[in-house]
Coordinates of N, CA and C in Angstrom, one line a residue:
X65 N 22.6 71.7 29.4 CA 23.2 70.7 29.9 C 22.3 71.1 31.4
X66 N 22.4 72.7 31.8 CA 21.8 72.5 33.4 C 20.5 71.9 33.4
X67 N 19.4 72.0 32.5 CA 18.3 71.1 32.3 C 18.4 69.4 32.9
X68 N 19.3 69.2 31.9 CA 19.5 67.6 32.4 C 20.3 67.5 33.6
X69 N 21.0 68.1 34.0 CA 21.7 68.1 35.4 C 20.9 68.3 36.2
X70 N 20.0 69.3 36.3 CA 18.8 69.7 37.8 C 17.6 68.4 37.9
X71 N 17.0 68.0 36.5 CA 15.8 67.7 36.7 C 16.4 66.0 37.4
X72 N 15.3 65.4 37.8 CA 14.8 64.4 38.3 C 14.9 63.6 37.3
X73 N 14.2 63.6 36.5 CA 14.2 62.3 35.7 C 14.3 63.4 34.2
X74 N 15.3 63.6 33.7 CA 15.7 64.5 32.2 C 14.7 63.9 31.5
X75 N 14.6 64.7 30.6 CA 13.6 64.9 29.4 C 14.5 63.8 28.2
X76 N 13.2 63.2 27.4 CA 14.7 62.7 26.4 C 14.8 63.1 25.6
X77 N 14.2 64.4 25.1 CA 15.0 65.1 24.0 C 16.1 65.5 24.4
X78 N 16.2 66.0 25.7 CA 17.8 66.9 26.2 C 18.7 65.7 26.0
X79 N 18.3 64.3 26.7 CA 19.1 63.2 26.3 C 19.6 62.9 25.0
X80 N 18.9 63.1 23.9 CA 19.2 62.9 22.7 C 19.9 64.0 22.1
X81 N 19.6 65.1 22.4 CA 20.3 66.0 22.1 C 22.0 66.2 22.5
X82 N 21.9 66.2 24.1 CA 23.4 65.9 24.0 C 24.2 64.9 23.7
X83 N 23.6 63.8 23.2 CA 24.2 62.4 22.7 C 24.4 62.4 21.4
X84 N 23.9 63.2 20.5 CA 24.0 63.3 19.5 C 25.1 64.7 19.1
X85 N 25.8 65.4 19.8 CA 26.4 66.3 19.3 C 27.3 66.1 18.4
X86 N 27.6 66.7 17.9 CA 29.0 66.7 16.7 C 30.1 67.7 16.8
X87 N 29.6 68.7 16.8 CA 30.2 70.2 16.7 C 31.5 70.0 17.7
X88 N 32.6 69.9 17.6 CA 33.6 70.0 18.3 C 33.5 70.6 19.6
X89 N 33.0 72.1 19.2 CA 33.2 73.4 20.4 C 31.9 72.9 21.4
X90 N 30.7 72.6 20.9 CA 29.3 72.1 21.9 C 29.9 70.8 22.6
X91 N 30.3 70.0 22.0 CA 31.5 68.9 22.5 C 32.1 68.6 23.8
X92 N 33.0 70.1 23.7 CA 34.0 70.3 24.7 C 32.9 71.0 25.5
X93 N 32.1 71.5 25.4 CA 31.5 72.4 26.6 C 30.7 71.8 27.2
X94 N 30.2 70.6 26.5 CA 29.8 69.6 27.4 C 30.3 68.3 28.2
X95 N 31.7 68.4 27.5 CA 32.5 67.5 28.4 C 33.3 68.4 29.5
X96 N 33.5 69.9 29.3 CA 33.5 70.5 30.6 C 32.7 70.6 32.2
X97 N 31.5 70.9 31.4 CA 30.3 71.1 32.3 C 30.4 69.7 33.1
X98 N 30.5 68.3 32.4 CA 30.3 67.4 33.2 C 32.0 67.0 34.0
X99 N 32.8 67.4 33.8 CA 34.1 67.2 34.4 C 33.6 68.0 35.8
X100 N 33.3 69.2 35.3 CA 33.2 70.3 36.8 C 31.8 69.6 37.7
X101 N 31.0 68.7 37.1 CA 29.9 68.3 38.1 C 30.9 67.2 38.4
X102 N 31.5 66.3 38.3 CA 32.5 65.3 38.5 C 32.9 65.9 39.5
X103 N 34.2 67.2 39.4 CA 35.0 67.4 40.3 C 34.4 68.0 41.8
X104 N 33.0 68.2 41.4 CA 32.0 68.9 42.3 C 31.7 67.5 43.6
X105 N 31.6 67.1 42.8 CA 30.7 65.6 43.2 C 31.9 64.9 44.2
X106 N 33.0 64.3 43.4 CA 34.2 63.6 43.4 C 35.3 63.7 43.7
X107 N 35.5 65.5 44.0 CA 36.3 66.1 43.7 C 37.6 65.6 42.4
X108 N 39.0 65.4 42.4 CA 40.0 65.6 41.4 C 40.7 64.2 41.6
X109 N 40.6 63.6 42.3 CA 41.5 62.6 42.6 C 40.9 61.2 41.6
X110 N 42.2 60.1 42.0 CA 41.9 58.8 41.3 C 41.7 57.6 41.8
X111 N 40.7 57.1 42.0 CA 40.7 55.9 42.8 C 40.5 54.3 42.5
X112 N 41.9 54.0 42.4 CA 42.5 52.7 42.1 C 41.3 51.7 42.8
X113 N 41.0 50.6 41.9 CA 40.4 49.2 42.7 C 41.5 47.9 41.6
X114 N 42.0 46.9 42.7 CA 42.2 46.0 41.9 C 41.2 44.8 41.7
X115 N 41.1 44.4 40.6 CA 40.1 43.7 40.3 C 40.5 41.9 40.3
X116 N 40.0 41.2 41.0 CA 40.3 39.5 40.7 C 39.4 39.3 40.2
X117 N 39.3 38.7 38.9 CA 38.2 38.0 38.2 C 38.6 36.7 38.5
X118 N 37.8 35.9 39.5 CA 38.1 34.3 39.7 C 37.7 33.4 38.9
X119 N 37.0 33.8 38.0 CA 35.9 32.8 37.4 C 35.6 33.4 35.7
X120 N 36.1 33.0 35.0 CA 35.2 33.6 33.9 C 34.1 32.6 33.2
X121 N 33.5 31.7 34.0 CA 32.3 30.5 33.5 C 31.1 31.5 33.7
X122 N 30.1 31.5 32.8 CA 28.6 32.6 33.1 C 27.5 31.5 32.2
X123 N 26.5 31.7 32.8 CA 25.6 31.0 32.7 C 24.7 31.8 31.6
X124 N 24.6 32.9 31.4 CA 24.1 33.5 30.7 C 24.7 33.8 28.9
X125 N 23.9 34.2 28.2 CA 24.0 34.7 26.9 C 23.9 35.9 26.2
X126 N 24.4 36.8 27.3 CA 24.3 38.6 27.2 C 25.4 38.6 25.7
X127 N 24.7 39.3 24.7 CA 25.5 39.3 23.4 C 26.6 40.5 23.5
X128 N 26.4 41.2 24.7 CA 27.5 42.5 24.9 C 29.0 41.7 25.4
X129 N 28.8 40.4 26.2 CA 29.9 40.5 27.2 C 30.6 39.0 26.1
X130 N 31.8 39.3 26.3 CA 32.4 38.2 26.2 C 32.6 36.9 26.7
X131 N 32.3 36.8 28.4 CA 32.3 35.9 29.1 C 31.2 34.8 28.7
X132 N 30.1 35.5 27.8 CA 28.5 35.0 27.7 C 28.9 32.9 27.5
X133 N 28.2 32.3 28.4 CA 28.5 30.8 27.6 C 28.5 30.2 26.5
X134 N 27.9 31.3 25.4 CA 28.1 30.6 24.1 C 29.4 30.8 23.7
X135 N 29.8 31.8 24.2 CA 31.6 32.2 23.7 C 32.6 31.0 23.9
X136 N 32.7 30.2 22.8 CA 33.2 28.9 22.7 C 34.9 29.3 22.2
X137 N 35.5 30.5 22.3 CA 36.4 30.8 22.0 C 37.6 30.8 23.2
X138 N 36.7 31.2 24.4 CA 37.2 31.5 25.6 C 37.9 30.3 25.9
X139 N 38.8 30.7 26.5 CA 39.5 29.2 27.9 C 39.1 29.5 29.0
X140 N 38.2 28.8 29.4 CA 37.7 29.1 30.5 C 38.8 28.7 32.0
X141 N 38.3 29.5 33.0 CA 38.9 28.6 34.3 C 38.5 29.3 35.6
X142 N 38.5 28.8 36.6 CA 37.9 29.0 38.2 C 39.4 29.2 39.0
X143 N 39.6 30.3 39.6 CA 40.7 30.3 40.6 C 40.4 29.6 41.9
X144 N 41.0 29.0 42.7 CA 41.2 28.1 43.9 C 40.9 29.2 44.9
X145 N 40.3 29.2 45.9 CA 40.3 30.4 47.3 C 41.8 30.7 47.5
X146 N 42.9 29.9 47.5 CA 44.0 30.2 47.4 C 44.9 30.9 46.6
X147 N 44.1 30.8 45.7 CA 44.6 31.9 44.4 C 44.1 32.9 44.3
X148 N 42.8 32.8 44.9 CA 42.3 34.2 45.1 C 42.8 35.0 46.1
X149 N 43.1 34.7 47.7 CA 43.8 35.2 48.5 C 45.2 35.7 47.9
X150 N 46.0 34.8 47.2 CA 47.3 35.3 46.7 C 47.0 36.5 45.9
X151 N 46.1 36.3 45.4 CA 46.0 38.1 44.2 C 45.4 39.4 45.1
X152 N 44.5 38.7 45.9 CA 44.3 39.8 47.0 C 45.7 40.6 48.0
X153 N 46.0 39.8 48.4 CA 47.3 40.1 48.6 C 48.3 40.7 48.2
X154 N 48.4 40.7 46.8 CA 49.5 41.3 45.9 C 48.8 42.5 46.0
X155 N 47.2 42.9 45.6 CA 46.9 44.0 45.4 C 46.6 44.8 47.2
X156 N 46.6 44.3 47.5 CA 46.8 44.8 49.2 C 47.8 45.6 49.5
X157 N 49.1 44.7 48.7 CA 50.6 44.8 48.8 C 51.1 46.2 48.2
X158 N 50.0 46.9 47.0 CA 50.8 48.0 46.2 C 50.0 49.4 47.2
X159 N 48.8 49.2 48.2 CA 48.6 50.0 48.9 C 47.2 50.4 48.3
X160 N 46.8 49.8 47.8 CA 44.8 49.7 46.6 C 44.2 49.6 47.9
X161 N 42.9 50.1 48.3 CA 42.2 49.9 49.5 C 40.7 49.1 48.8
X162 N 40.6 48.9 47.6 CA 39.2 48.2 47.4 C 39.9 46.9 46.4
X163 N 39.4 46.4 46.8 CA 39.3 44.9 45.8 C 38.0 44.8 45.1
X164 N 37.8 44.5 43.4 CA 37.0 44.1 43.2 C 36.6 42.1 42.8
X165 N 35.7 41.5 43.4 CA 35.8 40.0 43.5 C 34.5 39.8 41.8
X166 N 35.0 39.4 41.2 CA 34.3 39.2 39.9 C 34.4 38.2 38.9
X167 N 33.3 37.9 38.4 CA 32.8 36.3 38.1 C 31.9 36.5 36.7
X168 N 31.7 35.8 35.9 CA 30.9 35.6 35.2 C 29.3 35.1 36.2
X169 N 28.1 34.9 36.1 CA 27.0 35.0 36.6 C 27.2 33.2 36.9
X170 N 27.1 32.7 37.6 CA 27.5 31.0 37.8 C 26.5 30.6 38.7
X171 N 25.8 30.0 38.9 CA 24.4 29.4 39.6 C 25.5 28.3 40.7
X172 N 26.5 27.8 40.1 CA 27.0 27.0 41.0 C 28.3 27.4 41.9
X173 N 27.8 28.9 42.1 CA 28.8 29.8 43.0 C 28.2 29.2 44.4
X174 N 28.9 28.6 45.3 CA 28.6 28.7 46.7 C 28.5 29.6 47.3
X175 N 27.5 29.6 48.0 CA 27.2 31.4 48.9 C 27.6 31.5 50.2
X176 N 27.6 30.2 50.6 CA 28.3 29.9 51.8 C 29.9 30.0 51.9
X177 N 30.5 29.3 50.8 CA 31.6 29.1 50.9 C 32.6 30.5 50.6
X178 N 31.6 31.0 49.7 CA 32.2 32.8 49.2 C 32.2 33.4 50.3
X179 N 30.8 33.3 51.1 CA 31.1 34.1 52.7 C 32.0 33.7 53.3
X180 N 32.6 32.4 53.3 CA 33.5 32.3 54.4 C 35.1 32.9 53.6
X181 N 35.2 32.9 52.3 CA 36.4 33.3 52.1 C 36.2 35.1 51.8
X182 N 35.2 35.9 51.7 CA 35.1 37.2 52.1 C 35.9 37.4 53.5
X183 N 34.9 36.4 54.6 CA 35.4 36.8 55.8 C 36.7 36.5 56.1
X184 N 37.7 35.7 55.6 CA 38.8 35.5 55.6 C 39.9 36.8 54.5
X185 N 39.4 36.9 53.9 CA 40.0 38.5 53.2 C 39.7 39.4 54.4
X186 N 38.8 39.9 54.8 CA 38.5 40.8 55.9 C 39.7 40.3 57.1
X187 N 39.8 39.3 57.6 CA 40.4 39.1 58.5 C 42.4 39.5 58.6
X188 N 42.7 39.0 56.9 CA 43.7 38.9 56.5 C 44.5 40.3 56.3
X189 N 43.3 40.8 55.8 CA 43.8 42.5 54.9 C 42.9 43.7 55.3
X190 N 43.3 44.8 55.2 CA 42.7 45.8 55.4 C 42.4 46.4 54.1
X191 N 41.2 45.5 53.8 CA 40.6 46.3 52.4 C 39.5 45.9 51.8
X192 N 38.3 47.0 51.4 CA 37.4 47.0 51.2 C 37.0 45.9 49.8
X193 N 35.6 45.4 49.9 CA 35.6 44.2 49.1 C 34.4 44.8 48.4
X194 N 34.3 45.0 47.0 CA 33.4 45.0 46.2 C 32.8 43.9 45.4
X195 N 31.5 43.3 45.3 CA 31.3 42.0 44.3 C 30.7 42.5 43.4
X196 N 31.1 41.4 42.4 CA 30.5 41.7 40.9 C 30.5 40.1 40.4
X197 N 29.3 39.3 40.8 CA 29.1 38.0 40.2 C 27.5 37.5 39.7
X198 N 27.0 39.0 39.9 CA 25.8 38.3 38.6 C 24.6 38.5 39.4
X199 N 23.7 38.3 39.2 CA 22.2 38.3 39.9 C 21.9 37.1 41.0
X200 N 21.7 37.4 42.3 CA 22.0 36.5 43.4 C 20.7 36.9 44.1
X201 N 19.9 35.8 44.7 CA 19.2 35.7 46.0 C 19.7 36.8 46.9
X202 N 18.6 37.6 47.3 CA 18.4 38.6 48.5 C 19.3 38.2 49.7
X203 N 19.2 36.9 50.0 CA 20.1 35.9 50.9 C 21.3 36.0 50.8
X204 N 21.9 35.7 49.8 CA 23.0 35.6 49.6 C 24.1 36.8 50.2
X205 N 23.0 38.3 48.9 CA 23.9 39.8 49.3 C 23.9 39.7 50.7
X206 N 22.7 39.5 51.6 CA 22.5 39.5 53.0 C 23.3 38.9 53.6
X207 N 23.9 37.7 53.5 CA 25.1 36.5 54.1 C 26.3 37.3 53.4
X208 N 26.9 37.9 52.2 CA 27.7 38.4 51.8 C 28.3 39.6 52.7
X209 N 27.0 40.7 52.9 CA 27.3 41.8 53.6 C 27.7 41.1 55.4
X210 N 27.1 40.6 55.3 CA 27.2 40.2 56.9 C 29.1 39.3 57.1
X211 N 29.1 39.3 56.2 CA 30.7 38.6 56.2 C 31.8 39.4 55.9
X212 N 31.1 40.8 55.3 CA 32.3 41.8 55.4 C 31.9 42.5 53.9
X213 N 31.5 41.4 53.0 CA 31.7 42.6 51.7 C 30.9 43.9 52.2
X214 N 31.8 45.1 51.1 CA 31.2 46.4 51.7 C 30.1 47.2 50.0
X215 N 30.4 46.3 48.9 CA 29.7 46.8 47.9 C 29.2 45.9 47.1
X216 N 27.9 46.2 46.5 CA 27.8 44.9 45.1 C 27.2 45.6 44.0
X217 N 28.0 45.0 43.1 CA 27.9 45.8 41.6 C 26.9 44.8 41.1

């Protein structure tokens, strides 16, 4: 476990070993080690984030994801800016300090309009904004950062 933690790039065999553990005592030791590392770096608190999934449309066909465009059983939706702001108001009113704006990856997401929405959120609410809308051109990321986005997943 120390080798895994201390290595800049862990050895593949060490990773495979840790992932293949089946003995409950060894697994407990691994989990205790991971818990200690977590506490050392981020403490013992819990960080809550509000998630506003404003659209479940997606251009991609990622097999692991239920939003993929080939999923024909999913009822699709897109929230309006007003609906998004109402959701964020509810999140902010709970005292949660971060909201994640999330959607599937959509080519028709207007980067300029989205930047305006980010600015409006930052004006109305004291809340950090994390974005998760898929891969975008670098200029979009820069514009959204300038508009007030704090993080990007």
